[in-house]
mmCIF file of C-alpha atoms and ligand atoms in Angstrom:
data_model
loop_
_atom_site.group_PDB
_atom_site.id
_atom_site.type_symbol
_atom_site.label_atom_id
_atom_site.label_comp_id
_atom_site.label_asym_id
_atom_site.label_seq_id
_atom_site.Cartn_x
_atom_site.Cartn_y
_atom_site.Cartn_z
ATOM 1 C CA UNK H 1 -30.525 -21.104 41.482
ATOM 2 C CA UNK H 2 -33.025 -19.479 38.973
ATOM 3 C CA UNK H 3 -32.539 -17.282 36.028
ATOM 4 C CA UNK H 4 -36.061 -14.955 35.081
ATOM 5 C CA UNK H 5 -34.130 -12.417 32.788
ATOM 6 C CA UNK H 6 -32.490 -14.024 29.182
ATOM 7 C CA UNK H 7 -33.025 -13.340 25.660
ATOM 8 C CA UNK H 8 -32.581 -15.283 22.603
ATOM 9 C CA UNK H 9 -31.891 -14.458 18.880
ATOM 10 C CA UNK H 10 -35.285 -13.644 18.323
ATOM 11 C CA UNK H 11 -34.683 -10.105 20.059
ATOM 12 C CA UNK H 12 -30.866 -9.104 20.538
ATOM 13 C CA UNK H 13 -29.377 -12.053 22.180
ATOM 14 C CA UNK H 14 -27.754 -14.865 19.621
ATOM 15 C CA UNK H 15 -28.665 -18.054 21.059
ATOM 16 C CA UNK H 16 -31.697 -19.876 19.496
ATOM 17 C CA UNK H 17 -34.531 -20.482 22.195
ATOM 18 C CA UNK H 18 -33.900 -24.367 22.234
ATOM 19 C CA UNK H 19 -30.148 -24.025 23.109
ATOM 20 C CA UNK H 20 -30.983 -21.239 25.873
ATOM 21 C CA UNK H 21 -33.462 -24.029 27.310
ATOM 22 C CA UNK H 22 -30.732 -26.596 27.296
ATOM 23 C CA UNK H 23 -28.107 -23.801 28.640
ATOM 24 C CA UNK H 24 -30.313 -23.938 31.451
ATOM 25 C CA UNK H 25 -30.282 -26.893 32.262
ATOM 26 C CA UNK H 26 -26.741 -27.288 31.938
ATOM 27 C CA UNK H 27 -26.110 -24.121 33.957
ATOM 28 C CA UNK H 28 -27.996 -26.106 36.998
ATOM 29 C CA UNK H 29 -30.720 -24.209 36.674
ATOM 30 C CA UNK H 30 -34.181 -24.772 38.499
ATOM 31 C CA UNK H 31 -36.017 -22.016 36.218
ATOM 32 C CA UNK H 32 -35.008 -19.834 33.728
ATOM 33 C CA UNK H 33 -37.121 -17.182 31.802
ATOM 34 C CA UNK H 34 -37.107 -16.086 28.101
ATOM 35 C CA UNK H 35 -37.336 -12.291 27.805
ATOM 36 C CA UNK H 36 -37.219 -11.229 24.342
ATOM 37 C CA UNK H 37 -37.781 -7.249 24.088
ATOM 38 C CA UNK H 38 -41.309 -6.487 22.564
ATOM 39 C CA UNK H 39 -41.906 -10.639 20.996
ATOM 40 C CA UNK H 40 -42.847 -13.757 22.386
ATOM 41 C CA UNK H 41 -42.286 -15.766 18.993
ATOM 42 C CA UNK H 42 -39.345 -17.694 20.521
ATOM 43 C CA UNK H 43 -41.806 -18.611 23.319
ATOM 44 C CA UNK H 44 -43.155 -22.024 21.712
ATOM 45 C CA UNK H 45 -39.910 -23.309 20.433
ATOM 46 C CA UNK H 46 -38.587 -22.895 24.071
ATOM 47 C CA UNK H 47 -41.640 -24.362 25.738
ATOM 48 C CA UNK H 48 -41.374 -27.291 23.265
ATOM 49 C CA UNK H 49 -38.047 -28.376 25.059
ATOM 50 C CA UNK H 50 -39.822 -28.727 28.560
ATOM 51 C CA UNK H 51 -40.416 -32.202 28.504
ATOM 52 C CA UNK H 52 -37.087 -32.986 27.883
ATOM 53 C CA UNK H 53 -35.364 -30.754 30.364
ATOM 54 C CA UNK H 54 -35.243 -30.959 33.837
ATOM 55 C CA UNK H 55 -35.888 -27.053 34.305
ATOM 56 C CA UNK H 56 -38.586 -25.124 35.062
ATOM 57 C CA UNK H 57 -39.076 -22.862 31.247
ATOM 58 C CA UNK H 58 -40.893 -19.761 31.953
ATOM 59 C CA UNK H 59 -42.444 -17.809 28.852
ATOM 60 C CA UNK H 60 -41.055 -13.991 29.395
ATOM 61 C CA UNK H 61 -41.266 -10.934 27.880
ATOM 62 C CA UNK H 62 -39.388 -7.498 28.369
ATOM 63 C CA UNK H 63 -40.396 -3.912 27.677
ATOM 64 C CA UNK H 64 -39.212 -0.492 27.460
ATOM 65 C CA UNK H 65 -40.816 2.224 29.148
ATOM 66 C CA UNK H 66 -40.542 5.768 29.774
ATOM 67 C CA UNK H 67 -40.879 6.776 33.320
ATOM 68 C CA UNK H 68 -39.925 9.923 35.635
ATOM 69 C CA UNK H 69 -38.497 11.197 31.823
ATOM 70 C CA UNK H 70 -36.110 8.181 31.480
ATOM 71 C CA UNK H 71 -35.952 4.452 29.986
ATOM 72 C CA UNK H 72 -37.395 2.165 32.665
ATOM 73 C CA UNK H 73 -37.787 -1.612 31.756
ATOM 74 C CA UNK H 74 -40.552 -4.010 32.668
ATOM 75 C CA UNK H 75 -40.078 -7.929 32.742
ATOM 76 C CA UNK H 76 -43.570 -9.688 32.632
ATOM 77 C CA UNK H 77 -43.500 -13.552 33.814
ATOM 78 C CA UNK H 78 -45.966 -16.346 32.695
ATOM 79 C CA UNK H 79 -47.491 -14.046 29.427
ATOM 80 C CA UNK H 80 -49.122 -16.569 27.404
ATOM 81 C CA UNK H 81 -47.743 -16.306 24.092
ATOM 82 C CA UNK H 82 -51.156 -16.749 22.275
ATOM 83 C CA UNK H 83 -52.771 -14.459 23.909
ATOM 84 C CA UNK H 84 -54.522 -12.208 20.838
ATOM 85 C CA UNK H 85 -54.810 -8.808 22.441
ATOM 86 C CA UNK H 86 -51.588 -9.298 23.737
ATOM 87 C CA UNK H 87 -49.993 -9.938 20.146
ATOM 88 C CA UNK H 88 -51.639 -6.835 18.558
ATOM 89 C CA UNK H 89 -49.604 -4.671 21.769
ATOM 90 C CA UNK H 90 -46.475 -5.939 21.095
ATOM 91 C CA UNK H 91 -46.762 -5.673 17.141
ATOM 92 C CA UNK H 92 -47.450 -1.873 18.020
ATOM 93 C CA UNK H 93 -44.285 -1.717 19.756
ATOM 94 C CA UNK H 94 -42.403 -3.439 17.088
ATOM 95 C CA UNK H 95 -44.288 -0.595 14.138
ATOM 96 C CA UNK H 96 -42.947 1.953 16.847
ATOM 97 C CA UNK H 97 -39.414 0.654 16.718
ATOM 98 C CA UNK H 98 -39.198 0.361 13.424
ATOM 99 C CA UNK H 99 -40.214 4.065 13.104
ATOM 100 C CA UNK H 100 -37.416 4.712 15.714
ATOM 101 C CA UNK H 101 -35.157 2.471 13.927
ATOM 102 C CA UNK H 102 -35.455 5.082 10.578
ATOM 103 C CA UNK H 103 -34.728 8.211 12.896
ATOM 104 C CA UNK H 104 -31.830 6.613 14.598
ATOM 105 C CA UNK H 105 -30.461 6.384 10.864
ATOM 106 C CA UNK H 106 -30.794 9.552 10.084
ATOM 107 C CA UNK H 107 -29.346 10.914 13.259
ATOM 108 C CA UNK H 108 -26.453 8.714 12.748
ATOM 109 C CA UNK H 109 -26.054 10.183 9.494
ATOM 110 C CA UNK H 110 -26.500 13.693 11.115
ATOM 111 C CA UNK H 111 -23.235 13.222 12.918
ATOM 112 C CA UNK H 112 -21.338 11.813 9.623
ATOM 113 C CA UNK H 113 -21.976 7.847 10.011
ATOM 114 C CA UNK H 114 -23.940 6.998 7.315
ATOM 115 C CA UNK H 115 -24.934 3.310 7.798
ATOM 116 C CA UNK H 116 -27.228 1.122 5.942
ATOM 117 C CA UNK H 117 -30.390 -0.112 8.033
ATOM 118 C CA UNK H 118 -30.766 -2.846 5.693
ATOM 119 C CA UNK H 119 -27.437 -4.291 7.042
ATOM 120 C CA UNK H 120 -29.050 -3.318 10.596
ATOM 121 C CA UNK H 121 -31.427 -5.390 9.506
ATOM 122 C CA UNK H 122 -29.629 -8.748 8.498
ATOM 123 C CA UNK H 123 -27.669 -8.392 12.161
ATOM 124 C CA UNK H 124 -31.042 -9.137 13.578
ATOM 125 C CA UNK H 125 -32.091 -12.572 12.012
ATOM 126 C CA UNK H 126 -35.129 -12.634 14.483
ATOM 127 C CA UNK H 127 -36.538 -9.837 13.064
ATOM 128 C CA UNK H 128 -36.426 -7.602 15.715
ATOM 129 C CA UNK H 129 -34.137 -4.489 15.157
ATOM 130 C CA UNK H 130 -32.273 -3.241 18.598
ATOM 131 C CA UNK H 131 -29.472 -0.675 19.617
ATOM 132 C CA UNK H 132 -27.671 -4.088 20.074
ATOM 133 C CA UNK H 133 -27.637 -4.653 16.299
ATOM 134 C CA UNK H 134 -27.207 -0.774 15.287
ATOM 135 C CA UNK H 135 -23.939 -1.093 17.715
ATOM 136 C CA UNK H 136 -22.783 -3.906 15.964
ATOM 137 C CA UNK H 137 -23.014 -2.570 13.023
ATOM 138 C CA UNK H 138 -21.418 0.843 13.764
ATOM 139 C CA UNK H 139 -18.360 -1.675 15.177
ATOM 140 C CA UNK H 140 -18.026 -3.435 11.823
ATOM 141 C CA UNK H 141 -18.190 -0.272 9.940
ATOM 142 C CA UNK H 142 -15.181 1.026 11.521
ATOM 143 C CA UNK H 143 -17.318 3.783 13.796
ATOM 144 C CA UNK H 144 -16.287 2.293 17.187
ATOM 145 C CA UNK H 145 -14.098 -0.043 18.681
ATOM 146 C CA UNK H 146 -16.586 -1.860 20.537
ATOM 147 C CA UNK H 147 -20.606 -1.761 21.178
ATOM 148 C CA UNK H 148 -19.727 -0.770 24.597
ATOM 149 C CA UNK H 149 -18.417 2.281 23.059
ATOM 150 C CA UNK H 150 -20.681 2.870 20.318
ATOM 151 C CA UNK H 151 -23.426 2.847 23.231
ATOM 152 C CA UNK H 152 -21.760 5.538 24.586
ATOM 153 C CA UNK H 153 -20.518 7.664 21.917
ATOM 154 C CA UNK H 154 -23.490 7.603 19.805
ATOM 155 C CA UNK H 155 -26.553 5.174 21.168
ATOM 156 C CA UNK H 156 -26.983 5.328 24.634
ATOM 157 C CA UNK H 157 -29.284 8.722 26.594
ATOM 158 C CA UNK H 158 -27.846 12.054 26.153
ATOM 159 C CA UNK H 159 -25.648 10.504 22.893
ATOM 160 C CA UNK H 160 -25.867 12.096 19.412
ATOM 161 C CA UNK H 161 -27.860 9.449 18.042
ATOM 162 C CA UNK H 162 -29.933 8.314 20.775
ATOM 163 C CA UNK H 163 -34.063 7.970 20.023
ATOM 164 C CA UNK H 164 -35.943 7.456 23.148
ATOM 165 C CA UNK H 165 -38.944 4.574 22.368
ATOM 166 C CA UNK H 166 -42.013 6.175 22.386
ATOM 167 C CA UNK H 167 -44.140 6.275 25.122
ATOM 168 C CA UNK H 168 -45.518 3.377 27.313
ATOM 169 C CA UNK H 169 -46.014 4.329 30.469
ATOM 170 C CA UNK H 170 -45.193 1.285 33.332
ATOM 171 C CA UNK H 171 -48.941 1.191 34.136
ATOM 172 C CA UNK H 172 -49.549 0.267 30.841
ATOM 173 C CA UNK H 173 -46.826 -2.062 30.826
ATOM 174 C CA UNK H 174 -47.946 -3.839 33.890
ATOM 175 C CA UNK H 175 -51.697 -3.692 32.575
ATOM 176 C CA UNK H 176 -50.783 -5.390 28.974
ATOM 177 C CA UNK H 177 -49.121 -8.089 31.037
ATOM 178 C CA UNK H 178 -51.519 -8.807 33.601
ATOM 179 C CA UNK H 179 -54.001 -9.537 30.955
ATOM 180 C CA UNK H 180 -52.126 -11.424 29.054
ATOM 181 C CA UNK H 181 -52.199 -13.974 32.479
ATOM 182 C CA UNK H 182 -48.562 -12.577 33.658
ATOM 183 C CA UNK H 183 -46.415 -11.040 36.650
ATOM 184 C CA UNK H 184 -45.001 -7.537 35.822
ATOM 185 C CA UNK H 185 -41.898 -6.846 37.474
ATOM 186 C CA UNK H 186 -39.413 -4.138 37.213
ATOM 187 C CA UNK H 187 -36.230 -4.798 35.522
ATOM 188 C CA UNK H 188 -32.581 -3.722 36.459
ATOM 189 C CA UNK H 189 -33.422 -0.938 38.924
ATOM 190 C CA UNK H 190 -29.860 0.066 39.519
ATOM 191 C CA UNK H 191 -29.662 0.928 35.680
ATOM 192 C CA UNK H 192 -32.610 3.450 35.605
ATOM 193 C CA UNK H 193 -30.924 5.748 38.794
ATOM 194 C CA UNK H 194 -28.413 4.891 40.837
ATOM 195 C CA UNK H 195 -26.134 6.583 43.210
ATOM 196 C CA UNK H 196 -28.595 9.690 45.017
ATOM 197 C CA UNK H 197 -31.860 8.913 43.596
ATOM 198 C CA UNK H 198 -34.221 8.187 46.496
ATOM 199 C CA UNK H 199 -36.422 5.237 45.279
ATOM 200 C CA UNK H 200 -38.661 5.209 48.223
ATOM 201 C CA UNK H 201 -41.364 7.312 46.423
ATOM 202 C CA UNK H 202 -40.904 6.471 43.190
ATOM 203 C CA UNK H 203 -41.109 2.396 43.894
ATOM 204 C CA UNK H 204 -44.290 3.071 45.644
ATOM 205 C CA UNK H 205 -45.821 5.200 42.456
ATOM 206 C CA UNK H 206 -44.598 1.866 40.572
ATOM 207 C CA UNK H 207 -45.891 -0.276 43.035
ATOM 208 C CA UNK H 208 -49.369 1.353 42.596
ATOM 209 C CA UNK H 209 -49.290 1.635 39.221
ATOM 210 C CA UNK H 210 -49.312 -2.893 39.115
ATOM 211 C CA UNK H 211 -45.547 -3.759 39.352
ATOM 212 C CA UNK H 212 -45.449 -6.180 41.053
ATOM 213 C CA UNK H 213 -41.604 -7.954 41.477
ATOM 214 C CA UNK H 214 -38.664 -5.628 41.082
ATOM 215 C CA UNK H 215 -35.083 -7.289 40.467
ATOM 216 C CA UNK H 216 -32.878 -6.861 42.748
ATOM 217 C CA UNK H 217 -30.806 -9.439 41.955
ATOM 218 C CA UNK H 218 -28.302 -8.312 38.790
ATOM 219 C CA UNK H 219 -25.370 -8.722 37.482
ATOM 220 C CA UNK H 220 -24.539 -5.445 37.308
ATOM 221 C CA UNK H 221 -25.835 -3.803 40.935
ATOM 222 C CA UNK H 222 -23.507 -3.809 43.752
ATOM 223 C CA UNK H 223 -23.761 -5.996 47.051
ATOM 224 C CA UNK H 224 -25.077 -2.482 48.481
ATOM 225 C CA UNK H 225 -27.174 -2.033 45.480
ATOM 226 C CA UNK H 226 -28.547 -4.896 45.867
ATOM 227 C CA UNK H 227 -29.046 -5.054 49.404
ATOM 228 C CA UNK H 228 -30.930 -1.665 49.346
ATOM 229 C CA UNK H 229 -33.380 -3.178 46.542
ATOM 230 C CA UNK H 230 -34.301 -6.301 48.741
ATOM 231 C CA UNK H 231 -34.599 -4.154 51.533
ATOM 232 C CA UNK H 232 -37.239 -1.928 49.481
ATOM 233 C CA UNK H 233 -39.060 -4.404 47.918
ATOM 234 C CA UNK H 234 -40.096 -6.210 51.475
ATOM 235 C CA UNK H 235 -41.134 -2.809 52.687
ATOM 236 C CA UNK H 236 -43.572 -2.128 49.948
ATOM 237 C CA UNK H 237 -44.719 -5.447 49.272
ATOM 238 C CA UNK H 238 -43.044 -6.179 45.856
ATOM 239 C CA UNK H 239 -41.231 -9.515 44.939
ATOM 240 C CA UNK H 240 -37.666 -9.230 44.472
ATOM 241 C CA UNK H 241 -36.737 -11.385 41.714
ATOM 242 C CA UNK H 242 -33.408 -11.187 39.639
ATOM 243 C CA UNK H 243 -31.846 -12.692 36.285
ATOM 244 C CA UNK H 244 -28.392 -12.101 34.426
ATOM 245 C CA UNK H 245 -29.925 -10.432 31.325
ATOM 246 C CA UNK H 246 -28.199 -13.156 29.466
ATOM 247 C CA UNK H 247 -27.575 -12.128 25.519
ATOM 248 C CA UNK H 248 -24.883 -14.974 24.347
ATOM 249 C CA UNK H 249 -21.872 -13.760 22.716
ATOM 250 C CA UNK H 250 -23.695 -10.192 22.245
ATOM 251 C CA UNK H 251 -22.710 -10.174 25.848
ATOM 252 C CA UNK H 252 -19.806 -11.868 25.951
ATOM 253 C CA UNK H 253 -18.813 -13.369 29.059
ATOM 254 C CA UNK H 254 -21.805 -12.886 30.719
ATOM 255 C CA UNK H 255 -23.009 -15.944 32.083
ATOM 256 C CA UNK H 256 -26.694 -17.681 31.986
ATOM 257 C CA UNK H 257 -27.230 -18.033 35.953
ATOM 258 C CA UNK H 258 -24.105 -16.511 37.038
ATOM 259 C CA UNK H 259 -23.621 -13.188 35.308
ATOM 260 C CA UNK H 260 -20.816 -11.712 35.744
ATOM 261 C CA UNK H 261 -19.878 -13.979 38.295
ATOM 262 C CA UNK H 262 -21.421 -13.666 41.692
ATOM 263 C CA UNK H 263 -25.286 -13.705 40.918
ATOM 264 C CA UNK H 264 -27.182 -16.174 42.786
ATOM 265 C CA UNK H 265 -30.822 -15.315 42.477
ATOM 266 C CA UNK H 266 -32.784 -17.973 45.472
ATOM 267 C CA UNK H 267 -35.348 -20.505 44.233
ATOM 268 C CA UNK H 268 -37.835 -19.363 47.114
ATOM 269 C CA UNK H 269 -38.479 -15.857 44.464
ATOM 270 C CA UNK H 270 -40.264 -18.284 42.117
ATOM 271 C CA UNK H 271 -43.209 -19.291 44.538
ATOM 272 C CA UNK H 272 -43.247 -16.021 45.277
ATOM 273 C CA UNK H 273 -43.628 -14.546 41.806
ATOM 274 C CA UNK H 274 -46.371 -17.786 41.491
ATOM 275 C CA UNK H 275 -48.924 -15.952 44.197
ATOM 276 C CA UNK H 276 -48.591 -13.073 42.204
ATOM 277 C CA UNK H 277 -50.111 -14.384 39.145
ATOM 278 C CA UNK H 278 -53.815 -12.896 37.758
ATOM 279 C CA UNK H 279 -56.287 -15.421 39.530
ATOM 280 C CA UNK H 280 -58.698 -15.230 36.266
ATOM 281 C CA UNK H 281 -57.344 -15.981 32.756
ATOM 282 C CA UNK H 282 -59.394 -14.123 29.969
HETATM 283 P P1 AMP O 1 -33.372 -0.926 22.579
HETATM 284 O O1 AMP O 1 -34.382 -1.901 23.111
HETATM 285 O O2 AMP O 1 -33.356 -0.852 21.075
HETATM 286 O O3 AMP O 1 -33.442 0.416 23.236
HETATM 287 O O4 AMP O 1 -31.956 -1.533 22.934
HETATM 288 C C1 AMP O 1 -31.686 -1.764 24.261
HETATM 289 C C2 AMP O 1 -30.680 -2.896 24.378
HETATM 290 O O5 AMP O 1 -29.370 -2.407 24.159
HETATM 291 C C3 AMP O 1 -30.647 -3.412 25.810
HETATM 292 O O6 AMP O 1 -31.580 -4.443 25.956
HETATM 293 C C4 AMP O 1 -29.248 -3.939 25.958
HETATM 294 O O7 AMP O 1 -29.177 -5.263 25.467
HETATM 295 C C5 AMP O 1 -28.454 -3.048 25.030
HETATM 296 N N1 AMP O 1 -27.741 -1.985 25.758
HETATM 297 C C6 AMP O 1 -28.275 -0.919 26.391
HETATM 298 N N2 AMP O 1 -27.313 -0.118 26.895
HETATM 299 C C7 AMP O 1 -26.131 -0.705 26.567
HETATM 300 C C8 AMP O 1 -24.761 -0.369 26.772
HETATM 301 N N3 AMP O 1 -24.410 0.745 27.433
HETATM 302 N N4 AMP O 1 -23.810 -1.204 26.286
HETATM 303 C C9 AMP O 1 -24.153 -2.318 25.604
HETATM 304 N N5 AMP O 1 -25.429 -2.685 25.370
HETATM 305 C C10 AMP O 1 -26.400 -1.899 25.835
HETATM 306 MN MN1 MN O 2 -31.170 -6.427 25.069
HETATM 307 MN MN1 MN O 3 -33.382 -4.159 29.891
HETATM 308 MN MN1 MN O 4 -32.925 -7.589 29.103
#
């Protein structure tokens, strides 16, 4: 069993990288993946751990995109986390959040919530501000009952307060982490459409534009969900890899490995992912 989607407290999740590596192990893991959103700075302290563990530590990263007019994610496998070019992209994305960060203040403020986004802030100890820490924040204020429901009264698409990230298209996504020496794959399909959409097309415009694995393997998709996305990615030649979007307790009882329950993602994706990587390192 292998885990290629997790994230640590140095993007929205609360568990340091060297207890995530060790969670790993102790899950009975043979891999497991660190995919902070937009930094790779808890990519060394859970690499340092590899000698000691018997799991296979994969340095991860995960970014938002906007595709077809909607949020689309993009996992990358095997970045290297000293890669220059690749530092100066994702401290662009991290001035663009920011920026995003000050708007979704003021449109919370717009509907009568007036929180501080220095508190924001200090719920994000890593540095990196999410929707995960505005939505705890809006909880401990007394402006929702849970994050779940701050999501979708005031965060999530279509809600009051929502800021969509500004634009990176998946082709650049996939781009940024092919030359930084890594495997773009598309994250949680079953979250960016589900029910009617017809991927078919779609998938193949992804495919094209250098995704290379898509995850059909989540927590959250359906046995039918999750049948359809295996089934899609061996027609078009994608990888179909899978994770539990671990977070810790900012997702609690989620499980590293397991999800919420009944994820198994196969060891035979990993090789798989392997032949994918960029034969020529800059
Ligand atoms: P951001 O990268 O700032 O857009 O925040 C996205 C993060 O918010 C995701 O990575 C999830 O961890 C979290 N998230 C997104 N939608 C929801 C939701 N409906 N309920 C709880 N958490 C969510
Ligand atoms: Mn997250
Ligand atoms: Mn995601
Ligand atoms: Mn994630």
């Amino acid at each position: 069993m292998i885990d290629l989607h997790a994230h640590s407290c140095f993007s929205d999740g609360t568990d340091t990288p060297e207890d995530l590596a060790r969670l790993g192990e102790e899950a009975g893991l043979t891999a497991l993946a660190l995919t902070d959103h937009d930094t790779v700075a808890g990519v060394p302290r859970f690499l340092a751990l590899q000698p000691h563990l018997n799991v296979l530590l994969i340095p991860g990263i995960e970014l938002g995109c906007r595709f077809l007019g909607r949020e689309l994610h993009v996992l990358g496998f095997w970045v290297r986390p000293d890669d220059p070019t690749f530092l100066d992209r994702l401290t662009l994305l991290r001035t663009r959040r920011e920026r995003r960060n000050v708007r979704m203040a003021e449109r919370l403020a717009a509907t009568g919530r007036t929180i501080d986004l220095e508190e924001v802030r200090e719920a994000a100890p890593g540095g990196l501000v999410t929707r995960t820490h505005f939505a705890q924040v809006l909880v401990r204020r007394g402006h929702a009952r849970s994050p779940r429901e701050a999501f979708h009264r005031f965060l999530a698409e279509g809600a009051p307060a929502h800021v969509p990230m500004e634009e990176l298209t998946p082709r650049e996504a996939a781009t940024w982490i092919r030359e930084a020496g890594g495997v773009p794959a598309i994250a949680h399909p079953g979250r960016f459409a589900a029910g009617a959409f017809v991927w078919d097309r779609a998938l193949a415009d992804l495919r094209d534009q250098g995704l290379e694995g898509l995850e059909a393997y989540y927590g959250e998709h359906s046995r039918v969900q999750e049948a359809s996305f295996l089934d899609l990615a061996r027609r078009l030649d994608m990888v179909p890899c899978g994770g539990s979007d671990y977070h810790g307790s900012a997702k609690p009882g989620l499980q590293l490995g397991r999800g919420w329950g009944s994820l198994h993602v196969p060891d035979g994706v990993l090789a798989e992912l392997e032949r994918r990587r960029p034969p020529n390192p800059r």
